[in-house]
PDB file of C-alpha atoms in Angstrom:
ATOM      1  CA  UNK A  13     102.311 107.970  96.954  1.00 63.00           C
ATOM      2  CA  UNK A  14     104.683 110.003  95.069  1.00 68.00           C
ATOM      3  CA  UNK A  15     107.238 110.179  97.588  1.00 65.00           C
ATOM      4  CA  UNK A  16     106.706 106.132  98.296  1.00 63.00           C
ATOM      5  CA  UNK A  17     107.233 105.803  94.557  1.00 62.00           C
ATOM      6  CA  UNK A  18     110.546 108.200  94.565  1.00 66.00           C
ATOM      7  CA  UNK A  19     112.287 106.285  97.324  1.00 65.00           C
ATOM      8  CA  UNK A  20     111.565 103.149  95.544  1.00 69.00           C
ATOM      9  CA  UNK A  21     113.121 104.583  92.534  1.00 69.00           C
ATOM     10  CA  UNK A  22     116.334 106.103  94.818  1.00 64.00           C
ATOM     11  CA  UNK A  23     116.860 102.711  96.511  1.00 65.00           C
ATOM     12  CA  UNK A  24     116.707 100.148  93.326  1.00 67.00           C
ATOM     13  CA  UNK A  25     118.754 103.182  91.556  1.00 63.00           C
ATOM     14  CA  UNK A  26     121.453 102.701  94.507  1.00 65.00           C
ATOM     15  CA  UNK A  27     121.286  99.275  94.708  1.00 61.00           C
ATOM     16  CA  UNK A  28     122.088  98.824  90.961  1.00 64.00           C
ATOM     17  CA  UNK A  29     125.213 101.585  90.864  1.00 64.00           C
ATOM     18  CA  UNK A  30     126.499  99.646  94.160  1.00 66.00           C
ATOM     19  CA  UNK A  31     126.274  96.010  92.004  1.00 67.00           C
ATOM     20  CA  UNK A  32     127.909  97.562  89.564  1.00 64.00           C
ATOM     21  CA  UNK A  33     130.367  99.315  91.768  1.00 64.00           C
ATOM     22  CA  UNK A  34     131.216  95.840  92.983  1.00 65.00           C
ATOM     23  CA  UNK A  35     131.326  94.339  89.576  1.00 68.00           C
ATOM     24  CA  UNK A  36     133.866  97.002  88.027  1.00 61.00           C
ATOM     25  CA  UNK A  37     135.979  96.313  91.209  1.00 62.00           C
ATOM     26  CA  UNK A  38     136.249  92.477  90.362  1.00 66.00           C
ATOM     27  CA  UNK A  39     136.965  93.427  86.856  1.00 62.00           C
ATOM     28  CA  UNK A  40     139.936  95.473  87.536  1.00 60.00           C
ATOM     29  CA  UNK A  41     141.171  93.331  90.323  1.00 65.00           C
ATOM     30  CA  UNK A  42     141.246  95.349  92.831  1.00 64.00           C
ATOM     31  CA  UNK A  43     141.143  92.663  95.574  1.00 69.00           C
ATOM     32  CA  UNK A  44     143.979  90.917  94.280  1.00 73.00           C
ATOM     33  CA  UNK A  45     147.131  90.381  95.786  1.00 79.00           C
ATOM     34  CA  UNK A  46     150.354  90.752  94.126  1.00 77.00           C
ATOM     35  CA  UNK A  47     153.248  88.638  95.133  1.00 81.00           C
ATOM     36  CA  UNK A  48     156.507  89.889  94.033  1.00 81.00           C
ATOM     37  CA  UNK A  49     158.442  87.802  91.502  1.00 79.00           C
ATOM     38  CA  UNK A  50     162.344  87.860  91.058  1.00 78.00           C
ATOM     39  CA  UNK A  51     162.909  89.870  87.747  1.00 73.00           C
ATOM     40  CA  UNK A  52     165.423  87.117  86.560  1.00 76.00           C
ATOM     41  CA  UNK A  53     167.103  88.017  83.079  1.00 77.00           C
ATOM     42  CA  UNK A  54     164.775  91.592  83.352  1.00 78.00           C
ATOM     43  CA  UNK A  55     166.336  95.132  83.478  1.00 77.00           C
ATOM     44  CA  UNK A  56     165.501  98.494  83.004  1.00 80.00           C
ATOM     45  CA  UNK A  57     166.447 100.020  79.736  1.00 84.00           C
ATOM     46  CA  UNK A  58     167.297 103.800  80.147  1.00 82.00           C
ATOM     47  CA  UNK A  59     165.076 106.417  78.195  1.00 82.00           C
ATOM     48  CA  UNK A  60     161.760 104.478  78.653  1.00 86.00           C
ATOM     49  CA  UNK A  61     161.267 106.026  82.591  1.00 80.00           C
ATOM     50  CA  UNK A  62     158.482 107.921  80.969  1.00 80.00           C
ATOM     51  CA  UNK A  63     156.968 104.236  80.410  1.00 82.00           C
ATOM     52  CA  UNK A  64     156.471 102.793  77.239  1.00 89.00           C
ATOM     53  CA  UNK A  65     152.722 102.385  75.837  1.00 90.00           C
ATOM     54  CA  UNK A  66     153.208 100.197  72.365  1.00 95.00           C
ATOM     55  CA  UNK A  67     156.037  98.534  70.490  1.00 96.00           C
ATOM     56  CA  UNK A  68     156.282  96.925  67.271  1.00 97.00           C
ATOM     57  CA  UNK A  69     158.880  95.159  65.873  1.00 96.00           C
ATOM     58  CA  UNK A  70     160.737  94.776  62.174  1.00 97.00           C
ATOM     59  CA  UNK A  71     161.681  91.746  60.795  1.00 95.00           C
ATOM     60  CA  UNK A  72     165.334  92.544  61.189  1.00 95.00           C
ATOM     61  CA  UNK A  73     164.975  92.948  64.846  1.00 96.00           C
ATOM     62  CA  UNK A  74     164.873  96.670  64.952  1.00 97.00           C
ATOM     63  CA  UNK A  75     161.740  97.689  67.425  1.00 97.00           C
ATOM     64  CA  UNK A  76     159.568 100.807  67.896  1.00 98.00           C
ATOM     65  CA  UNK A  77     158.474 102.214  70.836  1.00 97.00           C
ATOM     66  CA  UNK A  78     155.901 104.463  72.023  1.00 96.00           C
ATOM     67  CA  UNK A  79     156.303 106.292  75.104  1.00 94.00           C
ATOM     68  CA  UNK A  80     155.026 109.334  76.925  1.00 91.00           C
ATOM     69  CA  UNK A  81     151.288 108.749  77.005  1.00 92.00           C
ATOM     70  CA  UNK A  82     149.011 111.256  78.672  1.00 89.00           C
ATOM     71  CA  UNK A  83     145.457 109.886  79.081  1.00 82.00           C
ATOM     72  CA  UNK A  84     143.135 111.566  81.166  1.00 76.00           C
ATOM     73  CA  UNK A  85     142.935 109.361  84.575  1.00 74.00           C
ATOM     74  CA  UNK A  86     146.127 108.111  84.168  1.00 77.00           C
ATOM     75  CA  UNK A  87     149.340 109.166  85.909  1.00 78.00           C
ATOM     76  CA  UNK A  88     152.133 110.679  84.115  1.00 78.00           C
ATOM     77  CA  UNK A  89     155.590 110.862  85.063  1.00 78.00           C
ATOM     78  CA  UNK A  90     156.614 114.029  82.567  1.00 81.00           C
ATOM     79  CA  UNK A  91     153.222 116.113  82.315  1.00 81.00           C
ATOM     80  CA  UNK A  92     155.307 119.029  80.830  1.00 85.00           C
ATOM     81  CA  UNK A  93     157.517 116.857  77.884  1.00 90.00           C
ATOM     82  CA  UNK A  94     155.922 115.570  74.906  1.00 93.00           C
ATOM     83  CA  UNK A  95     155.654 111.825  73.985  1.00 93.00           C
ATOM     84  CA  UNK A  96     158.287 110.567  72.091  1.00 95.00           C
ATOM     85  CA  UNK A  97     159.284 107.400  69.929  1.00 97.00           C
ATOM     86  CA  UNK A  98     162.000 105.359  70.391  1.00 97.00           C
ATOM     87  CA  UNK A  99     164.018 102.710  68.270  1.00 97.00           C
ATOM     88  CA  UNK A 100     165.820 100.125  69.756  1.00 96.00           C
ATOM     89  CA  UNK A 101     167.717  96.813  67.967  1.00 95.00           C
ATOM     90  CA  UNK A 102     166.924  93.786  69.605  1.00 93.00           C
ATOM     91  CA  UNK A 103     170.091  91.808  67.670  1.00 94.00           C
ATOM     92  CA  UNK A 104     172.431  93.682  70.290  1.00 91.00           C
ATOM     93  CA  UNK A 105     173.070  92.209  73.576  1.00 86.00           C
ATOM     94  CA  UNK A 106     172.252  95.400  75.837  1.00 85.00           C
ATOM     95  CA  UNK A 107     169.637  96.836  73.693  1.00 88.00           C
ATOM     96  CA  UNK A 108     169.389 100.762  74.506  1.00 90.00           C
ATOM     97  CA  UNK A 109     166.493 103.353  73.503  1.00 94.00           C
ATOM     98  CA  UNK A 110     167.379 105.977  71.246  1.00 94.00           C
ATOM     99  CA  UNK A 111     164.549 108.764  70.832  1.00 95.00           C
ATOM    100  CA  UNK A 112     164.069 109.105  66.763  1.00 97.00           C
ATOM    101  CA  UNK A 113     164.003 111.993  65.294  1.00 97.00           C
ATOM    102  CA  UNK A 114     160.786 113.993  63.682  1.00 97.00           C
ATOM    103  CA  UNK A 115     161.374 115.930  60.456  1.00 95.00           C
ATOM    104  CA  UNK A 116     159.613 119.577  60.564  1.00 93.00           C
ATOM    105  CA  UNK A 117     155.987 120.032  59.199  1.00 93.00           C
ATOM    106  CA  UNK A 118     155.020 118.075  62.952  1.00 96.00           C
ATOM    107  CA  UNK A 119     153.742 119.714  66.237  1.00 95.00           C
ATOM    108  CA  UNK A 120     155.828 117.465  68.545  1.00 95.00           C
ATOM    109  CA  UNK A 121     155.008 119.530  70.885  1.00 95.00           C
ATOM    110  CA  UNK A 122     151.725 118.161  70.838  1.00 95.00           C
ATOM    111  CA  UNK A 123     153.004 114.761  69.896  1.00 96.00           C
ATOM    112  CA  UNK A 124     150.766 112.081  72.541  1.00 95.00           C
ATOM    113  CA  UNK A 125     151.476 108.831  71.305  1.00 96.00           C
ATOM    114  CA  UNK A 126     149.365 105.610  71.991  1.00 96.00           C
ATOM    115  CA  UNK A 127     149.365 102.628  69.706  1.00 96.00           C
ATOM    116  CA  UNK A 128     151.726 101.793  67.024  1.00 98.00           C
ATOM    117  CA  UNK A 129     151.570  99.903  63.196  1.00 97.00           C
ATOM    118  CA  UNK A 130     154.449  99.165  61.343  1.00 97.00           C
ATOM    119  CA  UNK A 131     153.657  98.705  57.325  1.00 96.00           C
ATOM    120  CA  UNK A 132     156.517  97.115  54.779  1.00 96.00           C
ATOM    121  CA  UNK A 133     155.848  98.875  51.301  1.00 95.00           C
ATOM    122  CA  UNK A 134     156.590  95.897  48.403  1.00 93.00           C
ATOM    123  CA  UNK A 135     159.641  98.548  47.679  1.00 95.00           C
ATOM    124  CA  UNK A 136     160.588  97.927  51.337  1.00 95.00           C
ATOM    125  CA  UNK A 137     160.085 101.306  52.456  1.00 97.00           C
ATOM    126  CA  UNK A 138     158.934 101.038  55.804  1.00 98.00           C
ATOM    127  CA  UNK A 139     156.348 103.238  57.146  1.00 98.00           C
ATOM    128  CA  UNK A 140     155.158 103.680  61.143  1.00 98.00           C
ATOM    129  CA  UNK A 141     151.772 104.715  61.901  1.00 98.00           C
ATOM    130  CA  UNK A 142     151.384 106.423  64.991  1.00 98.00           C
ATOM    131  CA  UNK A 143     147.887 107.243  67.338  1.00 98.00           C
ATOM    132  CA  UNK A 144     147.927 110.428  68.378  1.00 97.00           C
ATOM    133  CA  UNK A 145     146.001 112.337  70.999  1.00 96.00           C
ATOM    134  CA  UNK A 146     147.217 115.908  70.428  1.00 95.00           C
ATOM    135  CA  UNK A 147     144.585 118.127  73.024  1.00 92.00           C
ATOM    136  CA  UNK A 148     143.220 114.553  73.932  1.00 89.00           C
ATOM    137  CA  UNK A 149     141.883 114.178  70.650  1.00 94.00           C
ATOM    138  CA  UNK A 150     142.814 111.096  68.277  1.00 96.00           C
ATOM    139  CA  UNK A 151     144.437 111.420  65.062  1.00 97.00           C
ATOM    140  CA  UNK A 152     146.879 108.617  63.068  1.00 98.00           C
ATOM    141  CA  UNK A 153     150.192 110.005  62.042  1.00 98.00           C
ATOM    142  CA  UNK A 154     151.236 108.778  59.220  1.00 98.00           C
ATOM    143  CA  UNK A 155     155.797 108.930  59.025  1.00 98.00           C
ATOM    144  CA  UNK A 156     158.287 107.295  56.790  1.00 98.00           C
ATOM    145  CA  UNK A 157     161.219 105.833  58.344  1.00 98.00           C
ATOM    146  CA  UNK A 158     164.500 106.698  57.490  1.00 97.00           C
ATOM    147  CA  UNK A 159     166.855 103.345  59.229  1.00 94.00           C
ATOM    148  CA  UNK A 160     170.333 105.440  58.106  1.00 93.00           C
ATOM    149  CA  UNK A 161     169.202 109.215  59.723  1.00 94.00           C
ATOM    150  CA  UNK A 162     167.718 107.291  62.362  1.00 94.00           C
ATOM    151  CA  UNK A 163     164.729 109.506  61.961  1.00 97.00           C
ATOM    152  CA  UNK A 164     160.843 109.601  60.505  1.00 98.00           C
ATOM    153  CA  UNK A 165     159.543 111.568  58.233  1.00 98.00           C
ATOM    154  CA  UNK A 166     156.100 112.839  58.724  1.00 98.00           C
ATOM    155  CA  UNK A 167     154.108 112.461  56.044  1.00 98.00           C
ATOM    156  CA  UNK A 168     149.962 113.031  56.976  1.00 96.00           C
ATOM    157  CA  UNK A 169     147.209 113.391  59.407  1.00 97.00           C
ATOM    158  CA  UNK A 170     144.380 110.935  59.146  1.00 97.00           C
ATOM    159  CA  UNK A 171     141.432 112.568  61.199  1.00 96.00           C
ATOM    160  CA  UNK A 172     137.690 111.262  61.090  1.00 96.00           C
ATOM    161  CA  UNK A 173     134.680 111.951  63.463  1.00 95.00           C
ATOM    162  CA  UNK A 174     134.557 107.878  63.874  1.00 95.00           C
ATOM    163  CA  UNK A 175     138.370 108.272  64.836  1.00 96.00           C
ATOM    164  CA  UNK A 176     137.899 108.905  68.159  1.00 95.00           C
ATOM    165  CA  UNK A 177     139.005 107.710  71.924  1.00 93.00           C
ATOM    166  CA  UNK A 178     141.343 105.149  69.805  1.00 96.00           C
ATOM    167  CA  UNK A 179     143.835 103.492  71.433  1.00 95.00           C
ATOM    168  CA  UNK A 180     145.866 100.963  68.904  1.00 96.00           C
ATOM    169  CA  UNK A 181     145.646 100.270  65.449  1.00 96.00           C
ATOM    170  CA  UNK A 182     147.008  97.583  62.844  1.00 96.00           C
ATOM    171  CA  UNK A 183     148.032  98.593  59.334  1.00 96.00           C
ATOM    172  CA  UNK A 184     147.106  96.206  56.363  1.00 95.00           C
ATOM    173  CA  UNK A 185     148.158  98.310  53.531  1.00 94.00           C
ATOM    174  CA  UNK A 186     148.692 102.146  51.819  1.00 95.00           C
ATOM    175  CA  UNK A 187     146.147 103.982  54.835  1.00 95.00           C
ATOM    176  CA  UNK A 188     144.405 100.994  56.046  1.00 96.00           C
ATOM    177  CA  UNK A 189     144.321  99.538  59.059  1.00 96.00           C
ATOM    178  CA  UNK A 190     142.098  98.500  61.639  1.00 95.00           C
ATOM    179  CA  UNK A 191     142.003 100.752  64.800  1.00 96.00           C
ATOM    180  CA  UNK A 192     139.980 100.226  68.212  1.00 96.00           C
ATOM    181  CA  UNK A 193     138.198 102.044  69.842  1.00 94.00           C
ATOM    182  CA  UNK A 194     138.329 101.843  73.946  1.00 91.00           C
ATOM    183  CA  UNK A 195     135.370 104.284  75.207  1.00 89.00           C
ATOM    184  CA  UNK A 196     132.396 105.101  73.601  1.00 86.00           C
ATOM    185  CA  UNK A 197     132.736 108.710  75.428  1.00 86.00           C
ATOM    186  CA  UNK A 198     135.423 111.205  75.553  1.00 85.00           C
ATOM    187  CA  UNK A 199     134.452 113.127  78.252  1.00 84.00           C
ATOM    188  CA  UNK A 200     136.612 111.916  81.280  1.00 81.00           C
ATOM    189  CA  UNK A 201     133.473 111.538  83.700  1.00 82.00           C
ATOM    190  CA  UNK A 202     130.993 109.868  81.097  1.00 85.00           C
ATOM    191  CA  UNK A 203     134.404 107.559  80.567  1.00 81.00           C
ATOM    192  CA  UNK A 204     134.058 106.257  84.261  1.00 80.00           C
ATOM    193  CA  UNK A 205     130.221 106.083  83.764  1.00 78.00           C
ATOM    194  CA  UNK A 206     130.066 103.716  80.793  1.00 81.00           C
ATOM    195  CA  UNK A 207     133.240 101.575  82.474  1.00 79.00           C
ATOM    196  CA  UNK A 208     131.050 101.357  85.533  1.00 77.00           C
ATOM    197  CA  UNK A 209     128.072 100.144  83.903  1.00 79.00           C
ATOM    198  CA  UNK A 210     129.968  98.098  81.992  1.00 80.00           C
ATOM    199  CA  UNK A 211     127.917  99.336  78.858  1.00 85.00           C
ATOM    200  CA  UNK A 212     130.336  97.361  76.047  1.00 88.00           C
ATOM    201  CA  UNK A 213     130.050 100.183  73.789  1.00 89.00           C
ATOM    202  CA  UNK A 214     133.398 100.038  72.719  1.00 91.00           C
ATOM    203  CA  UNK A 215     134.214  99.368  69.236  1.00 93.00           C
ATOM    204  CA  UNK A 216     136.493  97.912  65.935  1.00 94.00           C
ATOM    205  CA  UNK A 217     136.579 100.654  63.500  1.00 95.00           C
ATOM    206  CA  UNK A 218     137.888  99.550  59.751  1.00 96.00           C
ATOM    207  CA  UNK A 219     139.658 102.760  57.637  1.00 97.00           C
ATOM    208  CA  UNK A 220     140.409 102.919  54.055  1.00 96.00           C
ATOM    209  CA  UNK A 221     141.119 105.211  51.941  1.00 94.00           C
ATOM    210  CA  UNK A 222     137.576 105.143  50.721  1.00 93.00           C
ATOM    211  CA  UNK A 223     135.925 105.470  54.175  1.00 94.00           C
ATOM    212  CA  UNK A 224     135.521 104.680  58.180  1.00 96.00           C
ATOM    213  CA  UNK A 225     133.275 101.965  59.173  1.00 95.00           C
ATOM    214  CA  UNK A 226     132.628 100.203  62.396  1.00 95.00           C
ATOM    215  CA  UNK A 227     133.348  95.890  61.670  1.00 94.00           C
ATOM    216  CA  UNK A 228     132.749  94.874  65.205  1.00 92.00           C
ATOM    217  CA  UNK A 229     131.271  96.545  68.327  1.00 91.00           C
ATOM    218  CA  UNK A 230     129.398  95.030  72.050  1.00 89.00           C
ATOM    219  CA  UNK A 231     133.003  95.408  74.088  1.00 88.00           C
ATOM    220  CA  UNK A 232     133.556  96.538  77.436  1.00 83.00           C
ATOM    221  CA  UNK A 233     137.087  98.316  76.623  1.00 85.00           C
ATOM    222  CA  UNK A 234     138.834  97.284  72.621  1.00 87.00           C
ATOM    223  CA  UNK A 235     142.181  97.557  73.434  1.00 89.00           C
ATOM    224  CA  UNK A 236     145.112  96.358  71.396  1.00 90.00           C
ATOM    225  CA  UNK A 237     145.010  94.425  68.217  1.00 93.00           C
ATOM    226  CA  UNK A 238     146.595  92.642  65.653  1.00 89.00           C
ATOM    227  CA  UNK A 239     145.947  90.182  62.650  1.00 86.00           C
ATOM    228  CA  UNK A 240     146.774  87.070  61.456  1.00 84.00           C
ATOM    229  CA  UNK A 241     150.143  86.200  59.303  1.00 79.00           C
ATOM    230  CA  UNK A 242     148.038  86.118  56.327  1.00 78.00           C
ATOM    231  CA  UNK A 243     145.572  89.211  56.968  1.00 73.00           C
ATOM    232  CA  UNK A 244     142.183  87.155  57.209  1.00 73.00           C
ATOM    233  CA  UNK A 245     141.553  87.982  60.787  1.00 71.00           C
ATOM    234  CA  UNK A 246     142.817  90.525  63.484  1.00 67.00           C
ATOM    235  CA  UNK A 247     142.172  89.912  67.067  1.00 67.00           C
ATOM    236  CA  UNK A 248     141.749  92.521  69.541  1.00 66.00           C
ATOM    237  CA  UNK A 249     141.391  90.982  73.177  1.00 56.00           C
ATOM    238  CA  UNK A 250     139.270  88.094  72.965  1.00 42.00           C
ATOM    239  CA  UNK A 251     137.832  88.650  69.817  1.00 45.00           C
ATOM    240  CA  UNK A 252     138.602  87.782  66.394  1.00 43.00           C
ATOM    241  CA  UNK A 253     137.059  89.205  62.800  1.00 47.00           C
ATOM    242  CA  UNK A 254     137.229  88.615  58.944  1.00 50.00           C
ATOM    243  CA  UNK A 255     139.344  91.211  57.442  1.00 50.00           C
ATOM    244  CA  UNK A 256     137.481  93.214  54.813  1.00 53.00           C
ATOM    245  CA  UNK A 257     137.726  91.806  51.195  1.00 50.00           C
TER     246      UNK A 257
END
């Protein structure tokens, strides 16, 4: 009876993981077939062969980039050089990448950069925060840019035990910003797990300079976000949310 009751067990555990197998296979679209499409007007821009994870973009046409991510599962193209960010002005007609610079009191030798926030100060001092995933961990950088040196000053480390497995974040003002966060898990193998069973643990995490606190959670993978013109809602995916009074 035991053994009858074990089988039963083994089979309905197999047939489950091989549902859900299939299901995680739809969701990625692994079936599909990709036609390939003319680039038209496209080309590359030199200095992003790394790829480019994030970019957000000034009012005045000036546009960060993000670039060098290494994420555990994913390949990398430079395993050995540290991520860098790049500026590039969109008002020129053959915009090129230039790497910015990172003033000293910064490990950019650990530098792993993921998603991006620009923030406009009211004395229009503009300010880029940065995700970071120094030893695959996940901190926000916090650096002041300087448009005339071309460079950015780093300024802080914003680290939290809810801050973690973040992949983008928006700012709203002086160290807040919403942030999401893709995986429940950190661990690379309890990573596949939960995207396999589809668990929607993922999460919207809300940080101030008072606190951390999760606004919005029941998603298969947050990914990147933004908000609304006049900071009532941000919208990561499919989602949207009141901003925080």
């Amino acid at each position: 009876m035991g053994k009858l009751v074990a089988l039963t067990l083994l089979g309905a555990s197999l047939v489950l993981i091989g549902e859900r197998l299939l299901e995680f296979r739809e969701r990625m679209n692994a079936s599909r077939e990709v036609e390939s499409v003319e680039p038209q007007n496209c080309h590359l821009i030199e200095g992003l062969e790394n790829g480019s994870e994030d970019i957000d973009i000034l009012p005045s046409g000036l546009a960060f980039i993000s670039s060098g991510l290494k994420y555990p599962g994913i390949p990398n193209f430079a395993p050995d050089e540290p991520g860098k960010i790049f500026l590039m002005d969109l008002n020129e007609q053959n915009p090129r990448a230039q790497a910015l610079k990172i003033s000293d009191g910064f490990d950019k030798e650990l530098f792993n950069p993921h998603g991006i926030s620009i923030f406009i100060d009211k004395d229009h001092t503009v300010y880029l925060y940065v995700v970071n995933h120094p030893h695959m961990k996940s901190t926000v950088e916090i650096f002041k840019f300087e448009e005339q040196e071309r460079s950015l000053v780093y300024l802080k480390t914003i680290e939290h035990e809810l801050l973690t497995s973040v992949n983008d974040i928006v700012v709203l003002g002086p160290e807040q910003f919403y942030a999401t966060r893709d995986h429940y898990f950190t661990n690379f193998f309890l990573i596949l797990f939960e995207m396999i069973l589809d668990l929607r643990w993922s999460s919207i995490l809300f940080h101030s300079p008072i606190g951390v606190k999760v606004v919005a959670k029941g998603f298969s993978s947050a990914n990147g976000i933004t908000v609304s013109p006049d900071q009532k809602y941000s919208a990561s995916r499919i989602f949207s949310l009141r901003s925080p009074e």
